[in-house]
Short mmCIF file of C-alpha atoms and ligand atoms in Angstrom, two decimals:
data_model
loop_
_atom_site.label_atom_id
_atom_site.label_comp_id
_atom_site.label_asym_id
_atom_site.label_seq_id
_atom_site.Cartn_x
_atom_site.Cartn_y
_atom_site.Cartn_z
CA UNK A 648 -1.60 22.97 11.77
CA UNK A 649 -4.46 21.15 13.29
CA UNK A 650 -5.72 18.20 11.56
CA UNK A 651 -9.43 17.97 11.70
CA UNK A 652 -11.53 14.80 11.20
CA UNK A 653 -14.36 14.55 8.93
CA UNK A 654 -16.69 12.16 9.16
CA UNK A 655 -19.48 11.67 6.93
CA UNK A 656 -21.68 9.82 9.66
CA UNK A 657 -21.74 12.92 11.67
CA UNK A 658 -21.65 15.54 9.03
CA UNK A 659 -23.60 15.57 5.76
CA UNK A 660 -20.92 18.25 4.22
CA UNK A 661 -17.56 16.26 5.02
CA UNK A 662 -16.83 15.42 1.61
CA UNK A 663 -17.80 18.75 0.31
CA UNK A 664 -15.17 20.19 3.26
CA UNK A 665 -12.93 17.73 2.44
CA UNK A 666 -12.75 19.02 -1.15
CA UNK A 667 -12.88 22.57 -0.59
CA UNK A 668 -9.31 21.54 1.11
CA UNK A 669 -7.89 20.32 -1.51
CA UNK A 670 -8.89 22.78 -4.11
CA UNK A 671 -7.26 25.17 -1.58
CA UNK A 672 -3.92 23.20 -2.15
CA UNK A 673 -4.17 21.25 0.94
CA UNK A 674 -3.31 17.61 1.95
CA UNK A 675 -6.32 15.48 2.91
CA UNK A 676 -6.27 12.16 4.20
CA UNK A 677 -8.80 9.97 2.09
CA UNK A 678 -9.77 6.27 2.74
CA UNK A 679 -9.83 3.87 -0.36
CA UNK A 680 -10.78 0.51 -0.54
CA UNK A 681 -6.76 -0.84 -0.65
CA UNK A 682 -5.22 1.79 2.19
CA UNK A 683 -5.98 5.16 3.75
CA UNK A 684 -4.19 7.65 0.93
CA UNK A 685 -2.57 10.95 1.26
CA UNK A 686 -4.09 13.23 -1.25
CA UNK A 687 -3.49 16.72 -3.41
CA UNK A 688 -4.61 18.00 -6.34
CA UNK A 689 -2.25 16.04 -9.21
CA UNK A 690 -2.36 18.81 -11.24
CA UNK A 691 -0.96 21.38 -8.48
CA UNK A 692 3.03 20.70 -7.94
CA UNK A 693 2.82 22.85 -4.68
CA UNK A 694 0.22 20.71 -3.38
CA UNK A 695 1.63 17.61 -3.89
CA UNK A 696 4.94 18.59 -2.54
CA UNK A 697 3.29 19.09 0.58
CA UNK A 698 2.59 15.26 0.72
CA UNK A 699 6.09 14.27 0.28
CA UNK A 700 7.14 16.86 3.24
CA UNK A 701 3.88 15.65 5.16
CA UNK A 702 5.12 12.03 5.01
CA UNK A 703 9.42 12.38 4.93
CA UNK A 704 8.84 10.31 1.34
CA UNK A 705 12.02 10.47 -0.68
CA UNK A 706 11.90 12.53 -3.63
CA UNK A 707 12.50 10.09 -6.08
CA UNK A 708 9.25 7.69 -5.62
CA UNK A 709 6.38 8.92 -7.53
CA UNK A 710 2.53 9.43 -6.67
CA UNK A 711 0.12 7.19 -8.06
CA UNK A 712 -3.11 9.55 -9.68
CA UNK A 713 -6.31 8.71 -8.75
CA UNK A 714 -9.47 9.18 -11.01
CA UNK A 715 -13.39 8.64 -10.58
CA UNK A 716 -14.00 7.79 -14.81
CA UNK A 717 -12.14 5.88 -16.98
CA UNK A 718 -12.58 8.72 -19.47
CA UNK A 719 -10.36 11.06 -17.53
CA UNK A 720 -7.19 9.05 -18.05
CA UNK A 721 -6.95 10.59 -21.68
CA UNK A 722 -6.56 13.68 -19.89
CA UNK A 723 -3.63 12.66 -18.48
CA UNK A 724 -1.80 9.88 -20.40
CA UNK A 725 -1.48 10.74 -24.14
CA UNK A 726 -0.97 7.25 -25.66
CA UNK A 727 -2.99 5.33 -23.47
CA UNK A 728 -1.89 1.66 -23.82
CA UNK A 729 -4.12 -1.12 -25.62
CA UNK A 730 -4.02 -2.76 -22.62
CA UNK A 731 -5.68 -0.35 -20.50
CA UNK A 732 -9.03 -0.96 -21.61
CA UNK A 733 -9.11 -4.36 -20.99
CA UNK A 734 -7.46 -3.79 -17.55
CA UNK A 735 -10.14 -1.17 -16.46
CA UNK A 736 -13.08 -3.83 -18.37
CA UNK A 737 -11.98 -6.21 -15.87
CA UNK A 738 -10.57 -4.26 -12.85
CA UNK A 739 -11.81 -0.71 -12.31
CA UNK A 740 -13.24 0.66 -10.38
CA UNK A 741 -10.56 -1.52 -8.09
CA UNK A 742 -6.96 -2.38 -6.67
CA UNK A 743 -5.19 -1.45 -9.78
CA UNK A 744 -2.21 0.64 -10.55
CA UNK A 745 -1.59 1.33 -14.32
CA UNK A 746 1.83 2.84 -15.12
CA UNK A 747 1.18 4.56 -18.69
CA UNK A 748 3.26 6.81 -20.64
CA UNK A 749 2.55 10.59 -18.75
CA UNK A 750 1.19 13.96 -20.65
CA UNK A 751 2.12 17.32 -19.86
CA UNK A 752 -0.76 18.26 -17.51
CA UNK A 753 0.83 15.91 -14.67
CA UNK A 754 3.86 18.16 -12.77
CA UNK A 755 7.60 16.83 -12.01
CA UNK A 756 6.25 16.53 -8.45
CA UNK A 757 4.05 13.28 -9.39
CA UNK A 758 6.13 11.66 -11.89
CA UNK A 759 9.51 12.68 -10.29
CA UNK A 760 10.92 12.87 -13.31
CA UNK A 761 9.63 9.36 -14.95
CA UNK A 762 7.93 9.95 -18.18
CA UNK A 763 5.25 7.76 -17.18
CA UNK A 764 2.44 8.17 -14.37
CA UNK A 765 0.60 5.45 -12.15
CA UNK A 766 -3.30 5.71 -12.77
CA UNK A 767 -5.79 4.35 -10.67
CA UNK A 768 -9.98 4.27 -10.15
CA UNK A 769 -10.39 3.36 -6.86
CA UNK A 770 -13.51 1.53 -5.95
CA UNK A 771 -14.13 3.34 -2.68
CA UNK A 772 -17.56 5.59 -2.65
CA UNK A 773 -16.03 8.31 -0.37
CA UNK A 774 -12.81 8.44 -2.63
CA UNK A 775 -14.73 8.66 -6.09
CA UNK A 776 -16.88 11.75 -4.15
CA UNK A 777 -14.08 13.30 -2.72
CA UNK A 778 -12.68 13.28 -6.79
CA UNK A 779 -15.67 14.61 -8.08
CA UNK A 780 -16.13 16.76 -5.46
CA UNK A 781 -12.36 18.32 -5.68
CA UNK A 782 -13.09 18.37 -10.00
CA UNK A 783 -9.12 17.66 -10.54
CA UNK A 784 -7.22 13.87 -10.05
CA UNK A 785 -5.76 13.34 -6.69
CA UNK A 786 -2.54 12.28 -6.70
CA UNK A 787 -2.30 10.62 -3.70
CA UNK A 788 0.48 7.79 -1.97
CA UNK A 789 0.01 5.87 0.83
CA UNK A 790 -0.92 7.79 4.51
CA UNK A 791 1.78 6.77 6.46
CA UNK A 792 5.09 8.10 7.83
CA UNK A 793 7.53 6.94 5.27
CA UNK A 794 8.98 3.80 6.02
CA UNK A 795 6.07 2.90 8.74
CA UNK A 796 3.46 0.18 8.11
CA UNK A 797 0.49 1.98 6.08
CA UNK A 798 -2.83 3.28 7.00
CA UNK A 799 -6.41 1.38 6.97
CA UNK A 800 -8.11 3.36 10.19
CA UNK A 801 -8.28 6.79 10.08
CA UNK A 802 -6.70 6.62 13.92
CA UNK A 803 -3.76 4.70 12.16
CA UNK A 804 -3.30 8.13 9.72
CA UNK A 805 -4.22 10.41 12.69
CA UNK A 806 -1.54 8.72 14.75
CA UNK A 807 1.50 9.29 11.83
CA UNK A 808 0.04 12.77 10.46
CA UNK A 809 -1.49 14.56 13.42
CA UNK A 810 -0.49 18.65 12.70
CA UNK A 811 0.57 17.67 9.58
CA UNK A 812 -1.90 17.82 7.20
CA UNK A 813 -4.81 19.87 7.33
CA UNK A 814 -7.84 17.08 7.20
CA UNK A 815 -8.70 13.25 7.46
CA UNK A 816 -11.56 12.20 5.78
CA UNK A 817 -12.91 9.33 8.09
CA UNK A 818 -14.26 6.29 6.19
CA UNK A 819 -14.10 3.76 8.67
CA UNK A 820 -11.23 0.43 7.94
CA UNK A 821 -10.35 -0.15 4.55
CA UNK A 822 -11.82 -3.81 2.99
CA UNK A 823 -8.64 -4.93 1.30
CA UNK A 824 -6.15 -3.73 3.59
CA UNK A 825 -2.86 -4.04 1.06
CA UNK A 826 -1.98 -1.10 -1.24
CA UNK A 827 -3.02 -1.38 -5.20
CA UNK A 828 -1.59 -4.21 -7.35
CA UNK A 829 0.78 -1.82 -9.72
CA UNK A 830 1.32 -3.27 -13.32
CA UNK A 831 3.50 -1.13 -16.04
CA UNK A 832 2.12 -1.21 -19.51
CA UNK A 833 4.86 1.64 -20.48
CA UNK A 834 7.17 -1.55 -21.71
CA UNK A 835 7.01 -4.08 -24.02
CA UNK A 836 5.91 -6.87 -21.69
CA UNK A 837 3.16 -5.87 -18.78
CA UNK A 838 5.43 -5.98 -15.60
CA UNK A 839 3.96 -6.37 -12.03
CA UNK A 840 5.60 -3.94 -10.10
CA UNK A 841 3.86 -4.29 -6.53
CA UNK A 842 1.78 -7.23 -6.00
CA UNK A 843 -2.09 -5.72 -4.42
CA UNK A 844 -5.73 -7.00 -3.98
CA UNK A 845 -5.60 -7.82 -8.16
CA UNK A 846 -3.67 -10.90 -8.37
CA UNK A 847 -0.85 -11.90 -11.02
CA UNK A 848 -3.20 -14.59 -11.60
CA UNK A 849 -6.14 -12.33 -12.57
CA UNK A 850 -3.88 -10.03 -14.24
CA UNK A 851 -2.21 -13.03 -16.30
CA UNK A 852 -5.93 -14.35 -17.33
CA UNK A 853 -6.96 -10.77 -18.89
CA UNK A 854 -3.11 -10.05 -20.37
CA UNK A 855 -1.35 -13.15 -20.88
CA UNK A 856 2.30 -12.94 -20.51
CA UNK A 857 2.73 -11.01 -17.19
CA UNK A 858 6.47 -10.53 -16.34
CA UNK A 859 7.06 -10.05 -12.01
CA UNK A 860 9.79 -7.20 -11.13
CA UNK A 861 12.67 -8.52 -9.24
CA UNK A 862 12.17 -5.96 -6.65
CA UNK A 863 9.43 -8.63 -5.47
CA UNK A 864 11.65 -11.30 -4.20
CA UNK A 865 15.06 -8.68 -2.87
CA UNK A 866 16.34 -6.14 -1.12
CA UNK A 867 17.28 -3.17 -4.02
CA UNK A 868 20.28 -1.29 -3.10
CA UNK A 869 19.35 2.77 -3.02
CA UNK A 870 21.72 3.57 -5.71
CA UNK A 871 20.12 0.83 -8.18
CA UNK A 872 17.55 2.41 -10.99
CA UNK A 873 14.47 0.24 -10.40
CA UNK A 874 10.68 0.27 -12.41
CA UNK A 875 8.83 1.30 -9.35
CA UNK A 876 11.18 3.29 -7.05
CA UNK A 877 9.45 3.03 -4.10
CA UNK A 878 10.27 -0.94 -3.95
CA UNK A 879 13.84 -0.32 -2.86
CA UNK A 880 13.31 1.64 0.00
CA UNK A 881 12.79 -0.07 3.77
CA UNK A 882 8.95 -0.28 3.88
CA UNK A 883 6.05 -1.32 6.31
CA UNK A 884 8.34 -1.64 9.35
CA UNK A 885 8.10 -2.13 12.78
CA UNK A 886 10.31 -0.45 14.86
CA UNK A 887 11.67 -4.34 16.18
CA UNK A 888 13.52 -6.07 13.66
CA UNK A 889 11.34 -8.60 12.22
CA UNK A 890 12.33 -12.34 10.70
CA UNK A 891 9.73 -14.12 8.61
CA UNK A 892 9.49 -17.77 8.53
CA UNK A 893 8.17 -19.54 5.73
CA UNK A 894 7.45 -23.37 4.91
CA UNK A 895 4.43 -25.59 6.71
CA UNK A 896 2.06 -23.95 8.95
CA UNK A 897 2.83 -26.46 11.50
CA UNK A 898 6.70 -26.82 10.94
CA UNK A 899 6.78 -22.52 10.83
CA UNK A 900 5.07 -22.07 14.17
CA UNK A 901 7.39 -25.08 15.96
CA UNK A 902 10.58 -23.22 14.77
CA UNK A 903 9.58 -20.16 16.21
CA UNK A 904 8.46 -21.63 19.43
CA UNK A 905 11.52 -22.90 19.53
CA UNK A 906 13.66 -19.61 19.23
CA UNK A 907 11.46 -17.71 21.20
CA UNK A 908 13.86 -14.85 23.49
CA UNK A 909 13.00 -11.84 26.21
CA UNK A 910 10.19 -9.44 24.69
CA UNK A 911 9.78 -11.66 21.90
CA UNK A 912 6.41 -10.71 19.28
CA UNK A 913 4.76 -13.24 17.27
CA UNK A 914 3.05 -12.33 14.52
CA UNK A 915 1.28 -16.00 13.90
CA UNK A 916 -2.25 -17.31 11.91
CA UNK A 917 -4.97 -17.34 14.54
CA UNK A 918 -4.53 -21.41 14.44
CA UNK A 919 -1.18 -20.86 16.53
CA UNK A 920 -2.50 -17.86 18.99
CA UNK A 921 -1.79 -20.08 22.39
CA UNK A 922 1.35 -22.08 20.85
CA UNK A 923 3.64 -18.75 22.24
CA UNK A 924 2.06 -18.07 25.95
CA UNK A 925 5.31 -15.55 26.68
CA UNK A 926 5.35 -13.90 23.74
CA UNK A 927 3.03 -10.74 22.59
CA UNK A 928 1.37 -12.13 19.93
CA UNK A 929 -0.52 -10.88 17.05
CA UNK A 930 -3.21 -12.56 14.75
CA UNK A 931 -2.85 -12.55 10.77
CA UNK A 932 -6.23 -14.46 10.44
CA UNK A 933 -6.96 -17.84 10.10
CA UNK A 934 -3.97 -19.69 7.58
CA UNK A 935 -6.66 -20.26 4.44
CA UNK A 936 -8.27 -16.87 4.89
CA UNK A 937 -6.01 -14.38 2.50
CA UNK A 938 -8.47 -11.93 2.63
CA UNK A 939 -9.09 -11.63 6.48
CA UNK A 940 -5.08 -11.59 6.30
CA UNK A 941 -4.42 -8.25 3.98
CA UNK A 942 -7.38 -6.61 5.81
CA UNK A 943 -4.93 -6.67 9.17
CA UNK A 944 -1.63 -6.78 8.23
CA UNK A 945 -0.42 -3.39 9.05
CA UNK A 946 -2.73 -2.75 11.45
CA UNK A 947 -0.88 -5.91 13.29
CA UNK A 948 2.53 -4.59 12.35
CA UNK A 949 1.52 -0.97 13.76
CA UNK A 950 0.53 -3.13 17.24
CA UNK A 951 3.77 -3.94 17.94
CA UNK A 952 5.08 -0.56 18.16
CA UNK A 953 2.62 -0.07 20.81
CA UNK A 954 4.52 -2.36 22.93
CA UNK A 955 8.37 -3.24 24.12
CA UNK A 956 9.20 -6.09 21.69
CA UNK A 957 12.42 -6.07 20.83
CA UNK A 958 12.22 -9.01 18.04
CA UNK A 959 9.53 -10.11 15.64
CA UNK A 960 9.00 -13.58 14.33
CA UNK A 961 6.23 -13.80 11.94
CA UNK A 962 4.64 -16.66 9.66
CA UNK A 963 3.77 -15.72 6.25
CA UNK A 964 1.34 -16.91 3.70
CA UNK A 965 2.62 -18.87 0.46
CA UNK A 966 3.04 -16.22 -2.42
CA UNK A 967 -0.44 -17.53 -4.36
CA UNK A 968 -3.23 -15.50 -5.13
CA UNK A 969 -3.88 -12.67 -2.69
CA UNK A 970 -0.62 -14.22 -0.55
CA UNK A 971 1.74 -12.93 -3.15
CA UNK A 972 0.30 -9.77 -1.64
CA UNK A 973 0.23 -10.38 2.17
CA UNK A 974 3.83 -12.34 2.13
CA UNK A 975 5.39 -9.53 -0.33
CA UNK A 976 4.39 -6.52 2.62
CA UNK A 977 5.80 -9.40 5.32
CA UNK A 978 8.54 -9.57 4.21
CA UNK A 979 9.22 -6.36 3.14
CA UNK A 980 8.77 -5.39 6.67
CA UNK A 981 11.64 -8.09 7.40
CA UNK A 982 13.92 -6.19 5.14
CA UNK A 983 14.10 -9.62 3.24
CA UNK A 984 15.16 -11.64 6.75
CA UNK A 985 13.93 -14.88 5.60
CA UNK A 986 14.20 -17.98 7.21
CA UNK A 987 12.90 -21.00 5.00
CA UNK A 988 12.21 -24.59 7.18
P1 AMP B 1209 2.28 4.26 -2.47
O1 AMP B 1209 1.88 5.59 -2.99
O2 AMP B 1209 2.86 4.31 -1.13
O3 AMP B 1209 1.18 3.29 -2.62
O4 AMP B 1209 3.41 3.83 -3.47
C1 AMP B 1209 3.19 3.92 -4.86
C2 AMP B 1209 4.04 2.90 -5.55
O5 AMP B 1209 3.85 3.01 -6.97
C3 AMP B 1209 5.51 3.09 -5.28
O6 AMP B 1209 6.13 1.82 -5.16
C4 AMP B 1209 5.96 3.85 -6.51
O7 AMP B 1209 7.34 3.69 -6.73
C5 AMP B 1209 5.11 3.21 -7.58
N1 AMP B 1209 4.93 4.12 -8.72
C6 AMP B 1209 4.23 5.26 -8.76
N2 AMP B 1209 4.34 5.87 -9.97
C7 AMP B 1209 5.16 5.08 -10.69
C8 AMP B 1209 5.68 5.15 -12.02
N3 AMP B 1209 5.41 6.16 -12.85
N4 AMP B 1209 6.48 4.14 -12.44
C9 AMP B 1209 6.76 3.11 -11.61
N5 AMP B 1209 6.31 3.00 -10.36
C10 AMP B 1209 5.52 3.96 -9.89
MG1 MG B 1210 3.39 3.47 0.60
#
């Protein structure tokens, strides 16, 4: 299959192409404002099982939905949480993943199986067309090869999905950079699920008691039932074995100068670029800038595959506000390799 690129800039009728795609039971790749997102027609369980096939994701770790109104997640959820309001009041369009009880309309291919579905209203303009345009919800995960860092460059999607899918819709580098913030409201308790650009802070100040899903903090064995499954699978890695270091700035970047072997990557804050002159080193942002910092991280944990490291060291963010975020995909990417100093 070849995978063509659509780009609005050049042509006035990508979207509409774009769309025609999908309602033909394609895969599409679509930018958001979190990370580039592979997307089918929810509604279609052929479609979406191309994704999974498209991508090598395992078939137990659902598809979030996307929608371009509010109104259309009574079409889909049919006990749609208190909550839910408040959440889209304050979040929507936006980073936000809602996981609500699931109606009928959404196939076994989305949900795998869960009775509940992830719902989001993305803020992106091209992604709310591309919606409207298709007329269904796109169910649609992140646009990378499973297990790889994701997608915020159409290039980056290009370079994991080439012949794979039959279009990329190009809409230039995604402004957060992390995936979605995904929050269930299918319990008793609201549980954060994936820390995103909505922060347990902001999340806590709309809902109050938030509770944070130990697949945050661990490693989840593949045979453990978890709320989100696609926490317990190796994620967002480099093909060099990474090891995050966390504590001071200052005391971080002197332990890993000090452990520094042959082809050794740095993944450091822009304050510490020249502290590792024999190592191939890649900028997070500056240390106080958590927003510069989820706008690059995968695109610097792609970089290094483009190279012959064979270990990572990386510096990490505390896990406040947006860091929660940026140190969660870190050290996901570390398998949990964790050095504290
Ligand atoms: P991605 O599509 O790569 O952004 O991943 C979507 C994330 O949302 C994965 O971690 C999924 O396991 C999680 N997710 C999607 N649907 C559900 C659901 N119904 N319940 C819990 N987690 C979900
Ligand atoms: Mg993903």
């Amino acid at each position: 299959m070849k995978t063509s690129i659509l780009s609005p800039g050049r042509d006035e009728n990508a979207v509409q192409t774009a769309a025609a795609l999908l309602k033909q039971g394609e895969v599409v790749g679509m930018p958001t404002e979190t990370v580039y997102g592979l997307a089918a027609n929810a509604l279609d369980g052929r479609a979406v099982a191309k994704i999974f096939r498209a991508k090598g994701r395992p078939q137990d770790n659902p598809l979030i939905v996307h929608i371009a109104d509010f109104d259309q997640i009574f079409d889909l959820c049919p006990a749609v949480p208190p909550q839910a309001a408040a959440l889209a009041a304050a979040f929507w369009p936006g980073p936000l993943t809602m996981i609500v009880p699931k109606g009928d309309r959404i196939p076994q291919e989305v949900s795998c199986g869960l009775d509940t579905v992830g719902i989001r209203l993305p803020a992106h303009p091209l992604a709310r067309a591309l919606i409207r345009a298709a007329g269904v919800p796109l169910a649609a995960p992140s646009a990378n090869t499973s297990g790889r860092p994701s997608t915020t460059t159409a290039e980056h999607v290009l370079r994991d999905m080439d012949g794979k899918i039959a279009a990329i819709l190009d809409g230039g580098a995604c402004g957060v950079g992390v995936e979605s913030t995904v929050v269930s409201l299918a319990g008793d308790t609201p549980r954060l699920l994936r820390p995103g650009g909505v922060t347990l802070e902001q999340l806590r100040a709309v809902l109050g008691t938030v509770e944070v899903d130990r697949a945050l903090y661990e490693t989840i064995g593949a045979d453990v039932q978890v709320s989100a499954p696609g926490m317990k699978y190796r994620h967002y890695a480099p093909k060099a074995p990474v090891t995050v270091v966390r504590g001071d700035p200052q005391r971080t970047a002197a332990y890993i100068r000090a452990h520094i072997g042959s082809a050794t990557g740095v993944l450091c804050f822009d304050e510490y670029r020249d502290w590792f002159p024999t190592c191939t080193v890649a900028c997070l942002g500056a240390q106080d800038d958590l927003a510069a910092q989820a706008r690059v991280v995968f695109d610097r944990l792609r970089a290094f595959d483009e190279t012959s490291v064979a270990q990572i060291w990386a510096q990490c963010p505390p896990d406040e506000g947006l860091g929660l975020a940026v140190a969660n995909r870190i050290k996901k990417a570390a398998g949990f390799r964790i050095i504290e100093v």
